[in-house]
Amino acid sequence: MIAALACLILPLTANMTMISAPAGSPRSFSTGKYRNLFGEAGKSDREIKAKLEAAYKQLFYGNAENEGVYYPVGTDLAYIKDIGNNDIRTEGISYGMMITVQLNHRDEFDRLWRWADQKMRFKTGPHQGFFAWRCDENGGNLADTPASDGEEYFATALYFAAGRWGSGGAINYGKEADSILDAMLHRPAGQTASTPMFDLKEKQVVFVPTGAAATFTDASYHLPAFYELWGRWAPKDRQFWLDAAKTSRKYFR
């Protein structure tokens, strides 16, 4: 459900799949001009705004029994619930963060990030710096491993937040994004149970950074537009991220 709203927003506000510009044209990232696919389909600005607002209102503040998937917890936390599986996943929370930053809902964004950081992040052990991909409503860990797509969306949403709201508030968005990217490529010395989240030779994201699952990739985890931005914004490993973007585009073809 939450992915449905993401599909509505992304074509309007961020050129995630880099499909908008003909070959040789300036990228939307550099021009600040993004393609409006609903507008090209003949929808008015009023219709588009109404559709996005209605979808957001339903999923975030609709009836908790049959519409909403966003659940506030206390005064400063919230999670996105996977209704079909009755659990909370990094995929859902990171999508929720991407939606809220693009629609400029800072309180909801901060609540989601705090829940993920406090409840899902491995603070110690072989997966330190990563996030358990699946938890219960109380933050109990239902998975012993991360899933690479969650970390990818967390990092990019945090960079977007840094660009929109700055990093000088209660949450240093840029620093948090930097720490996730660092964990993706650099594991603690002598630690072998958890691999980098990207194969350092192939320059491709792995399915799960442990054991046999770290020897293959997943098409849905390839996000070349994200990697291009990391190659501009990350404090280090910029060339690796730019190379990974090229690898992913070649992989898609």
PDB file of C-alpha atoms in Angstrom:
ATOM      1  CA  MET A   1       0.000   0.000   0.000  1.00  0.00           C
ATOM      2  CA  ILE A   2       2.700   2.476   0.953  1.00  0.00           C
ATOM      3  CA  ALA A   3       4.539   1.665  -2.271  1.00  0.00           C
ATOM      4  CA  ALA A   4       1.469   2.786  -4.215  1.00  0.00           C
ATOM      5  CA  LEU A   5       1.824   6.315  -2.890  1.00  0.00           C
ATOM      6  CA  ALA A   6       5.537   6.247  -3.578  1.00  0.00           C
ATOM      7  CA  CYS A   7       4.724   5.406  -7.190  1.00  0.00           C
ATOM      8  CA  LEU A   8       2.483   8.459  -7.350  1.00  0.00           C
ATOM      9  CA  ILE A   9       5.048  10.829  -5.910  1.00  0.00           C
ATOM     10  CA  LEU A  10       8.359   9.774  -7.403  1.00  0.00           C
ATOM     11  CA  PRO A  11       7.577  10.583 -11.055  1.00  0.00           C
ATOM     12  CA  LEU A  12       6.490  14.060  -9.996  1.00  0.00           C
ATOM     13  CA  THR A  13       9.178  15.100  -7.572  1.00  0.00           C
ATOM     14  CA  ALA A  14      12.357  13.118  -8.193  1.00  0.00           C
ATOM     15  CA  ASN A  15      13.876  11.660 -11.313  1.00  0.00           C
ATOM     16  CA  MET A  16      14.655   8.354  -9.631  1.00  0.00           C
ATOM     17  CA  THR A  17      14.814   6.141 -12.701  1.00  0.00           C
ATOM     18  CA  MET A  18      16.407   8.756 -14.944  1.00  0.00           C
ATOM     19  CA  ILE A  19      13.840   8.183 -17.703  1.00  0.00           C
ATOM     20  CA  SER A  20      12.814  11.785 -18.148  1.00  0.00           C
ATOM     21  CA  ALA A  21      15.557  13.256 -20.303  1.00  0.00           C
ATOM     22  CA  PRO A  22      16.602  12.219 -23.815  1.00  0.00           C
ATOM     23  CA  ALA A  23      20.197  11.151 -24.242  1.00  0.00           C
ATOM     24  CA  GLY A  24      22.535  14.105 -23.939  1.00  0.00           C
ATOM     25  CA  SER A  25      20.004  16.330 -22.181  1.00  0.00           C
ATOM     26  CA  PRO A  26      20.828  17.958 -18.836  1.00  0.00           C
ATOM     27  CA  ARG A  27      19.782  15.846 -15.868  1.00  0.00           C
ATOM     28  CA  SER A  28      16.861  17.024 -13.762  1.00  0.00           C
ATOM     29  CA  PHE A  29      19.210  16.950 -10.774  1.00  0.00           C
ATOM     30  CA  SER A  30      21.260  19.770 -12.284  1.00  0.00           C
ATOM     31  CA  THR A  31      18.420  21.829 -13.773  1.00  0.00           C
ATOM     32  CA  GLY A  32      15.883  21.571 -10.957  1.00  0.00           C
ATOM     33  CA  LYS A  33      13.180  20.848 -13.531  1.00  0.00           C
ATOM     34  CA  TYR A  34      11.372  17.529 -13.132  1.00  0.00           C
ATOM     35  CA  ARG A  35       9.049  15.790 -15.487  1.00  0.00           C
ATOM     36  CA  ASN A  36       5.372  15.720 -14.435  1.00  0.00           C
ATOM     37  CA  LEU A  37       4.002  12.496 -15.881  1.00  0.00           C
ATOM     38  CA  PHE A  38       0.461  13.100 -14.643  1.00  0.00           C
ATOM     39  CA  GLY A  39       0.525  16.510 -16.318  1.00  0.00           C
ATOM     40  CA  GLU A  40       1.678  14.951 -19.564  1.00  0.00           C
ATOM     41  CA  ALA A  41      -1.261  12.554 -19.300  1.00  0.00           C
ATOM     42  CA  GLY A  42      -3.610  15.533 -19.353  1.00  0.00           C
ATOM     43  CA  LYS A  43      -4.282  15.970 -15.647  1.00  0.00           C
ATOM     44  CA  SER A  44      -4.502  19.489 -14.252  1.00  0.00           C
ATOM     45  CA  ASP A  45      -2.335  20.710 -11.384  1.00  0.00           C
ATOM     46  CA  ARG A  46      -5.460  20.798  -9.230  1.00  0.00           C
ATOM     47  CA  GLU A  47      -6.312  17.174 -10.021  1.00  0.00           C
ATOM     48  CA  ILE A  48      -2.767  16.035  -9.354  1.00  0.00           C
ATOM     49  CA  LYS A  49      -2.546  17.844  -6.023  1.00  0.00           C
ATOM     50  CA  ALA A  50      -5.919  16.464  -4.927  1.00  0.00           C
ATOM     51  CA  LYS A  51      -4.903  12.890  -5.813  1.00  0.00           C
ATOM     52  CA  LEU A  52      -1.643  13.066  -3.892  1.00  0.00           C
ATOM     53  CA  GLU A  53      -3.231  14.712  -0.872  1.00  0.00           C
ATOM     54  CA  ALA A  54      -6.051  12.157  -0.766  1.00  0.00           C
ATOM     55  CA  ALA A  55      -3.631   9.233  -0.995  1.00  0.00           C
ATOM     56  CA  TYR A  56      -1.393  10.675   1.713  1.00  0.00           C
ATOM     57  CA  LYS A  57      -4.328  11.434   4.007  1.00  0.00           C
ATOM     58  CA  GLN A  58      -5.704   7.909   3.633  1.00  0.00           C
ATOM     59  CA  LEU A  59      -2.460   6.031   4.175  1.00  0.00           C
ATOM     60  CA  PHE A  60      -1.103   8.216   6.970  1.00  0.00           C
ATOM     61  CA  TYR A  61      -4.245   9.440   8.736  1.00  0.00           C
ATOM     62  CA  GLY A  62      -7.073   7.255   7.459  1.00  0.00           C
ATOM     63  CA  ASN A  63      -9.073   4.801   9.555  1.00  0.00           C
ATOM     64  CA  ALA A  64      -6.542   2.670  11.412  1.00  0.00           C
ATOM     65  CA  GLU A  65      -8.714  -0.403  10.957  1.00  0.00           C
ATOM     66  CA  ASN A  66      -8.970  -0.413   7.163  1.00  0.00           C
ATOM     67  CA  GLU A  67      -7.084   2.519   5.584  1.00  0.00           C
ATOM     68  CA  GLY A  68      -4.022   3.797   7.422  1.00  0.00           C
ATOM     69  CA  VAL A  69      -0.608   2.142   7.584  1.00  0.00           C
ATOM     70  CA  TYR A  70       1.148   4.892   9.595  1.00  0.00           C
ATOM     71  CA  TYR A  71       0.972   4.430  13.373  1.00  0.00           C
ATOM     72  CA  PRO A  72       2.317   7.105  15.769  1.00  0.00           C
ATOM     73  CA  VAL A  73       3.915   5.786  18.973  1.00  0.00           C
ATOM     74  CA  GLY A  74       4.161   8.091  21.969  1.00  0.00           C
ATOM     75  CA  THR A  75       5.252  11.657  21.353  1.00  0.00           C
ATOM     76  CA  ASP A  76       8.051  11.206  18.845  1.00  0.00           C
ATOM     77  CA  LEU A  77       7.992   7.767  17.167  1.00  0.00           C
ATOM     78  CA  ALA A  78       5.938   6.102  14.438  1.00  0.00           C
ATOM     79  CA  TYR A  79       6.086   3.065  12.185  1.00  0.00           C
ATOM     80  CA  ILE A  80       4.642   1.905   8.874  1.00  0.00           C
ATOM     81  CA  LYS A  81       2.891  -1.433   9.249  1.00  0.00           C
ATOM     82  CA  ASP A  82       2.921  -4.238   6.696  1.00  0.00           C
ATOM     83  CA  ILE A  83      -0.763  -5.104   7.007  1.00  0.00           C
ATOM     84  CA  GLY A  84      -0.527  -8.334   5.040  1.00  0.00           C
ATOM     85  CA  ASN A  85       2.191  -9.764   7.286  1.00  0.00           C
ATOM     86  CA  ASN A  86       1.342  -7.932  10.511  1.00  0.00           C
ATOM     87  CA  ASP A  87       4.879  -6.654  11.052  1.00  0.00           C
ATOM     88  CA  ILE A  88       7.114  -3.633  10.489  1.00  0.00           C
ATOM     89  CA  ARG A  89       9.788  -3.727   7.801  1.00  0.00           C
ATOM     90  CA  THR A  90      12.659  -1.503   6.767  1.00  0.00           C
ATOM     91  CA  GLU A  91      11.156  -1.414   3.287  1.00  0.00           C
ATOM     92  CA  GLY A  92       7.929   0.158   4.534  1.00  0.00           C
ATOM     93  CA  ILE A  93       9.504   2.643   6.931  1.00  0.00           C
ATOM     94  CA  SER A  94      12.069   3.788   4.376  1.00  0.00           C
ATOM     95  CA  TYR A  95       9.350   4.246   1.735  1.00  0.00           C
ATOM     96  CA  GLY A  96       7.381   6.246   4.293  1.00  0.00           C
ATOM     97  CA  MET A  97      10.417   8.445   4.886  1.00  0.00           C
ATOM     98  CA  MET A  98      10.836   9.004   1.154  1.00  0.00           C
ATOM     99  CA  ILE A  99       7.185  10.025   0.852  1.00  0.00           C
ATOM    100  CA  THR A 100       7.195  12.369   3.836  1.00  0.00           C
ATOM    101  CA  VAL A 101      10.374  14.187   2.878  1.00  0.00           C
ATOM    102  CA  GLN A 102       9.137  14.736  -0.674  1.00  0.00           C
ATOM    103  CA  LEU A 103       5.776  16.031   0.574  1.00  0.00           C
ATOM    104  CA  ASN A 104       7.486  18.157   3.272  1.00  0.00           C
ATOM    105  CA  HIS A 105       6.037  16.421   6.352  1.00  0.00           C
ATOM    106  CA  ARG A 106       8.969  16.715   8.732  1.00  0.00           C
ATOM    107  CA  ASP A 107       7.328  15.505  11.947  1.00  0.00           C
ATOM    108  CA  GLU A 108       6.198  12.259  10.322  1.00  0.00           C
ATOM    109  CA  PHE A 109       9.628  11.794   8.742  1.00  0.00           C
ATOM    110  CA  ASP A 110      11.427  12.308  12.048  1.00  0.00           C
ATOM    111  CA  ARG A 111       9.109   9.915  13.866  1.00  0.00           C
ATOM    112  CA  LEU A 112       9.699   7.170  11.324  1.00  0.00           C
ATOM    113  CA  TRP A 113      13.457   7.632  11.364  1.00  0.00           C
ATOM    114  CA  ARG A 114      13.611   7.603  15.163  1.00  0.00           C
ATOM    115  CA  TRP A 115      11.639   4.340  15.273  1.00  0.00           C
ATOM    116  CA  ALA A 116      13.954   2.714  12.737  1.00  0.00           C
ATOM    117  CA  ASP A 117      17.077   4.019  14.452  1.00  0.00           C
ATOM    118  CA  GLN A 118      15.966   3.021  17.943  1.00  0.00           C
ATOM    119  CA  LYS A 119      14.173  -0.250  17.244  1.00  0.00           C
ATOM    120  CA  MET A 120      15.664  -1.743  14.090  1.00  0.00           C
ATOM    121  CA  ARG A 121      19.307  -0.689  13.988  1.00  0.00           C
ATOM    122  CA  PHE A 122      21.904  -3.221  15.058  1.00  0.00           C
ATOM    123  CA  LYS A 123      23.999  -1.411  17.689  1.00  0.00           C
ATOM    124  CA  THR A 124      26.459  -4.258  18.209  1.00  0.00           C
ATOM    125  CA  GLY A 125      27.381  -7.597  16.657  1.00  0.00           C
ATOM    126  CA  PRO A 126      28.274  -8.619  13.094  1.00  0.00           C
ATOM    127  CA  HIS A 127      25.542  -6.468  11.519  1.00  0.00           C
ATOM    128  CA  GLN A 128      26.375  -3.327  13.479  1.00  0.00           C
ATOM    129  CA  GLY A 129      25.267  -0.254  11.544  1.00  0.00           C
ATOM    130  CA  PHE A 130      22.653  -2.173   9.531  1.00  0.00           C
ATOM    131  CA  PHE A 131      18.939  -2.579  10.301  1.00  0.00           C
ATOM    132  CA  ALA A 132      16.909  -5.694  11.078  1.00  0.00           C
ATOM    133  CA  TRP A 133      14.592  -5.940   8.096  1.00  0.00           C
ATOM    134  CA  ARG A 134      11.590  -7.171  10.096  1.00  0.00           C
ATOM    135  CA  CYS A 135      10.287  -6.342  13.595  1.00  0.00           C
ATOM    136  CA  ASP A 136       7.099  -6.593  15.620  1.00  0.00           C
ATOM    137  CA  GLU A 137       5.065  -3.587  16.769  1.00  0.00           C
ATOM    138  CA  ASN A 138       7.124  -3.259  19.949  1.00  0.00           C
ATOM    139  CA  GLY A 139      10.402  -3.256  18.071  1.00  0.00           C
ATOM    140  CA  GLY A 140      11.174  -6.881  18.809  1.00  0.00           C
ATOM    141  CA  ASN A 141      13.568  -8.278  16.216  1.00  0.00           C
ATOM    142  CA  LEU A 142      11.960 -10.877  13.962  1.00  0.00           C
ATOM    143  CA  ALA A 143      14.974 -11.119  11.628  1.00  0.00           C
ATOM    144  CA  ASP A 144      18.657 -11.744  12.238  1.00  0.00           C
ATOM    145  CA  THR A 145      19.762  -9.963   9.080  1.00  0.00           C
ATOM    146  CA  PRO A 146      19.245  -6.729   7.162  1.00  0.00           C
ATOM    147  CA  ALA A 147      17.800  -6.421   3.650  1.00  0.00           C
ATOM    148  CA  SER A 148      19.741  -4.136   1.359  1.00  0.00           C
ATOM    149  CA  ASP A 149      16.847  -2.111  -0.069  1.00  0.00           C
ATOM    150  CA  GLY A 150      15.916  -0.675   3.331  1.00  0.00           C
ATOM    151  CA  GLU A 151      19.364   0.799   3.904  1.00  0.00           C
ATOM    152  CA  GLU A 152      19.439   2.248   0.380  1.00  0.00           C
ATOM    153  CA  TYR A 153      16.159   4.096   0.846  1.00  0.00           C
ATOM    154  CA  PHE A 154      17.036   5.183   4.392  1.00  0.00           C
ATOM    155  CA  ALA A 155      20.262   6.812   3.204  1.00  0.00           C
ATOM    156  CA  THR A 156      18.715   8.631   0.247  1.00  0.00           C
ATOM    157  CA  ALA A 157      15.694   9.832   2.218  1.00  0.00           C
ATOM    158  CA  LEU A 158      18.051  11.199   4.885  1.00  0.00           C
ATOM    159  CA  TYR A 159      20.121  13.017   2.267  1.00  0.00           C
ATOM    160  CA  PHE A 160      16.921  14.497   0.851  1.00  0.00           C
ATOM    161  CA  ALA A 161      15.961  15.605   4.368  1.00  0.00           C
ATOM    162  CA  ALA A 162      19.356  17.252   4.799  1.00  0.00           C
ATOM    163  CA  GLY A 163      18.793  19.145   1.558  1.00  0.00           C
ATOM    164  CA  ARG A 164      15.249  20.196   2.429  1.00  0.00           C
ATOM    165  CA  TRP A 165      15.483  20.934   6.160  1.00  0.00           C
ATOM    166  CA  GLY A 166      19.196  21.140   6.912  1.00  0.00           C
ATOM    167  CA  SER A 167      21.164  18.986   9.338  1.00  0.00           C
ATOM    168  CA  GLY A 168      21.423  21.422  12.242  1.00  0.00           C
ATOM    169  CA  GLY A 169      18.314  20.314  14.143  1.00  0.00           C
ATOM    170  CA  ALA A 170      17.643  17.486  16.561  1.00  0.00           C
ATOM    171  CA  ILE A 171      18.536  14.948  13.870  1.00  0.00           C
ATOM    172  CA  ASN A 172      21.685  15.406  11.835  1.00  0.00           C
ATOM    173  CA  TYR A 173      20.235  13.928   8.652  1.00  0.00           C
ATOM    174  CA  GLY A 174      23.405  14.180   6.617  1.00  0.00           C
ATOM    175  CA  LYS A 175      25.547  12.524   9.279  1.00  0.00           C
ATOM    176  CA  GLU A 176      23.053   9.679   9.640  1.00  0.00           C
ATOM    177  CA  ALA A 177      23.050   9.102   5.876  1.00  0.00           C
ATOM    178  CA  ASP A 178      26.861   9.147   5.822  1.00  0.00           C
ATOM    179  CA  SER A 179      27.000   6.504   8.550  1.00  0.00           C
ATOM    180  CA  ILE A 180      24.708   4.163   6.610  1.00  0.00           C
ATOM    181  CA  LEU A 181      26.779   4.444   3.444  1.00  0.00           C
ATOM    182  CA  ASP A 182      29.952   3.861   5.425  1.00  0.00           C
ATOM    183  CA  ALA A 183      28.479   0.696   6.955  1.00  0.00           C
ATOM    184  CA  MET A 184      27.417  -0.511   3.518  1.00  0.00           C
ATOM    185  CA  LEU A 185      31.006  -0.682   2.275  1.00  0.00           C
ATOM    186  CA  HIS A 186      33.212  -0.876   5.354  1.00  0.00           C
ATOM    187  CA  ARG A 187      32.686  -3.639   7.895  1.00  0.00           C
ATOM    188  CA  PRO A 188      34.570  -3.849  11.210  1.00  0.00           C
ATOM    189  CA  ALA A 189      38.058  -5.326  10.938  1.00  0.00           C
ATOM    190  CA  GLY A 190      38.189  -9.058  11.497  1.00  0.00           C
ATOM    191  CA  GLN A 191      34.429  -9.453  11.184  1.00  0.00           C
ATOM    192  CA  THR A 192      33.383 -12.085   8.666  1.00  0.00           C
ATOM    193  CA  ALA A 193      29.753 -12.915   9.490  1.00  0.00           C
ATOM    194  CA  SER A 194      28.527  -9.783   7.724  1.00  0.00           C
ATOM    195  CA  THR A 195      29.812  -8.696   4.324  1.00  0.00           C
ATOM    196  CA  PRO A 196      29.577  -5.267   2.709  1.00  0.00           C
ATOM    197  CA  MET A 197      26.137  -4.534   1.276  1.00  0.00           C
ATOM    198  CA  PHE A 198      27.737  -4.089  -2.163  1.00  0.00           C
ATOM    199  CA  ASP A 199      30.060  -6.559  -3.813  1.00  0.00           C
ATOM    200  CA  LEU A 200      33.271  -4.549  -3.950  1.00  0.00           C
ATOM    201  CA  LYS A 201      34.509  -6.250  -7.135  1.00  0.00           C
ATOM    202  CA  GLU A 202      31.271  -6.423  -9.122  1.00  0.00           C
ATOM    203  CA  LYS A 203      30.044  -3.068  -7.741  1.00  0.00           C
ATOM    204  CA  GLN A 204      26.525  -4.369  -7.363  1.00  0.00           C
ATOM    205  CA  VAL A 205      24.196  -4.445  -4.373  1.00  0.00           C
ATOM    206  CA  VAL A 206      23.882  -7.891  -2.796  1.00  0.00           C
ATOM    207  CA  PHE A 207      20.652  -9.579  -1.752  1.00  0.00           C
ATOM    208  CA  VAL A 208      21.562  -9.958   1.935  1.00  0.00           C
ATOM    209  CA  PRO A 209      25.046  -9.136   3.270  1.00  0.00           C
ATOM    210  CA  THR A 210      25.776 -12.516   4.816  1.00  0.00           C
ATOM    211  CA  GLY A 211      26.604 -16.040   3.677  1.00  0.00           C
ATOM    212  CA  ALA A 212      25.427 -17.328   0.302  1.00  0.00           C
ATOM    213  CA  ALA A 213      22.926 -14.472  -0.028  1.00  0.00           C
ATOM    214  CA  ALA A 214      25.866 -12.103  -0.439  1.00  0.00           C
ATOM    215  CA  THR A 215      26.946 -13.884  -3.634  1.00  0.00           C
ATOM    216  CA  PHE A 216      24.028 -12.731  -5.801  1.00  0.00           C
ATOM    217  CA  THR A 217      22.000  -9.604  -6.405  1.00  0.00           C
ATOM    218  CA  ASP A 218      18.332  -8.613  -6.771  1.00  0.00           C
ATOM    219  CA  ALA A 219      17.049  -6.489  -9.638  1.00  0.00           C
ATOM    220  CA  SER A 220      14.632  -4.570  -7.400  1.00  0.00           C
ATOM    221  CA  TYR A 221      17.526  -3.424  -5.207  1.00  0.00           C
ATOM    222  CA  HIS A 222      19.372  -1.669  -8.042  1.00  0.00           C
ATOM    223  CA  LEU A 223      18.889   2.106  -7.673  1.00  0.00           C
ATOM    224  CA  PRO A 224      21.373   3.832  -9.988  1.00  0.00           C
ATOM    225  CA  ALA A 225      19.927   7.314  -9.536  1.00  0.00           C
ATOM    226  CA  PHE A 226      20.498   6.961  -5.789  1.00  0.00           C
ATOM    227  CA  TYR A 227      24.098   5.916  -6.347  1.00  0.00           C
ATOM    228  CA  GLU A 228      24.743   8.916  -8.570  1.00  0.00           C
ATOM    229  CA  LEU A 229      23.608  11.230  -5.790  1.00  0.00           C
ATOM    230  CA  TRP A 230      25.742   9.369  -3.256  1.00  0.00           C
ATOM    231  CA  GLY A 231      28.657   9.871  -5.643  1.00  0.00           C
ATOM    232  CA  ARG A 232      28.100  13.607  -5.265  1.00  0.00           C
ATOM    233  CA  TRP A 233      27.141  13.854  -1.585  1.00  0.00           C
ATOM    234  CA  ALA A 234      28.957  11.094   0.333  1.00  0.00           C
ATOM    235  CA  PRO A 235      32.089  12.148   2.230  1.00  0.00           C
ATOM    236  CA  LYS A 236      34.069   9.251   0.714  1.00  0.00           C
ATOM    237  CA  ASP A 237      33.853   6.361  -1.781  1.00  0.00           C
ATOM    238  CA  ARG A 238      32.356   8.678  -4.377  1.00  0.00           C
ATOM    239  CA  GLN A 239      33.928   6.974  -7.364  1.00  0.00           C
ATOM    240  CA  PHE A 240      32.666   3.593  -6.194  1.00  0.00           C
ATOM    241  CA  TRP A 241      29.094   4.892  -6.094  1.00  0.00           C
ATOM    242  CA  LEU A 242      29.387   6.452  -9.540  1.00  0.00           C
ATOM    243  CA  ASP A 243      30.778   3.183 -10.878  1.00  0.00           C
ATOM    244  CA  ALA A 244      27.922   1.292  -9.195  1.00  0.00           C
ATOM    245  CA  ALA A 245      25.422   3.519 -10.997  1.00  0.00           C
ATOM    246  CA  LYS A 246      26.976   2.603 -14.347  1.00  0.00           C
ATOM    247  CA  THR A 247      26.977  -1.082 -13.421  1.00  0.00           C
ATOM    248  CA  SER A 248      23.293  -0.992 -12.482  1.00  0.00           C
ATOM    249  CA  ARG A 249      22.237   0.689 -15.718  1.00  0.00           C
ATOM    250  CA  LYS A 250      24.161  -1.886 -17.693  1.00  0.00           C
ATOM    251  CA  TYR A 251      22.585  -4.632 -15.577  1.00  0.00           C
ATOM    252  CA  PHE A 252      19.080  -3.323 -16.325  1.00  0.00           C
ATOM    253  CA  ARG A 253      19.686  -3.524 -20.079  1.00  0.00           C
TER     254      ARG A 253
END
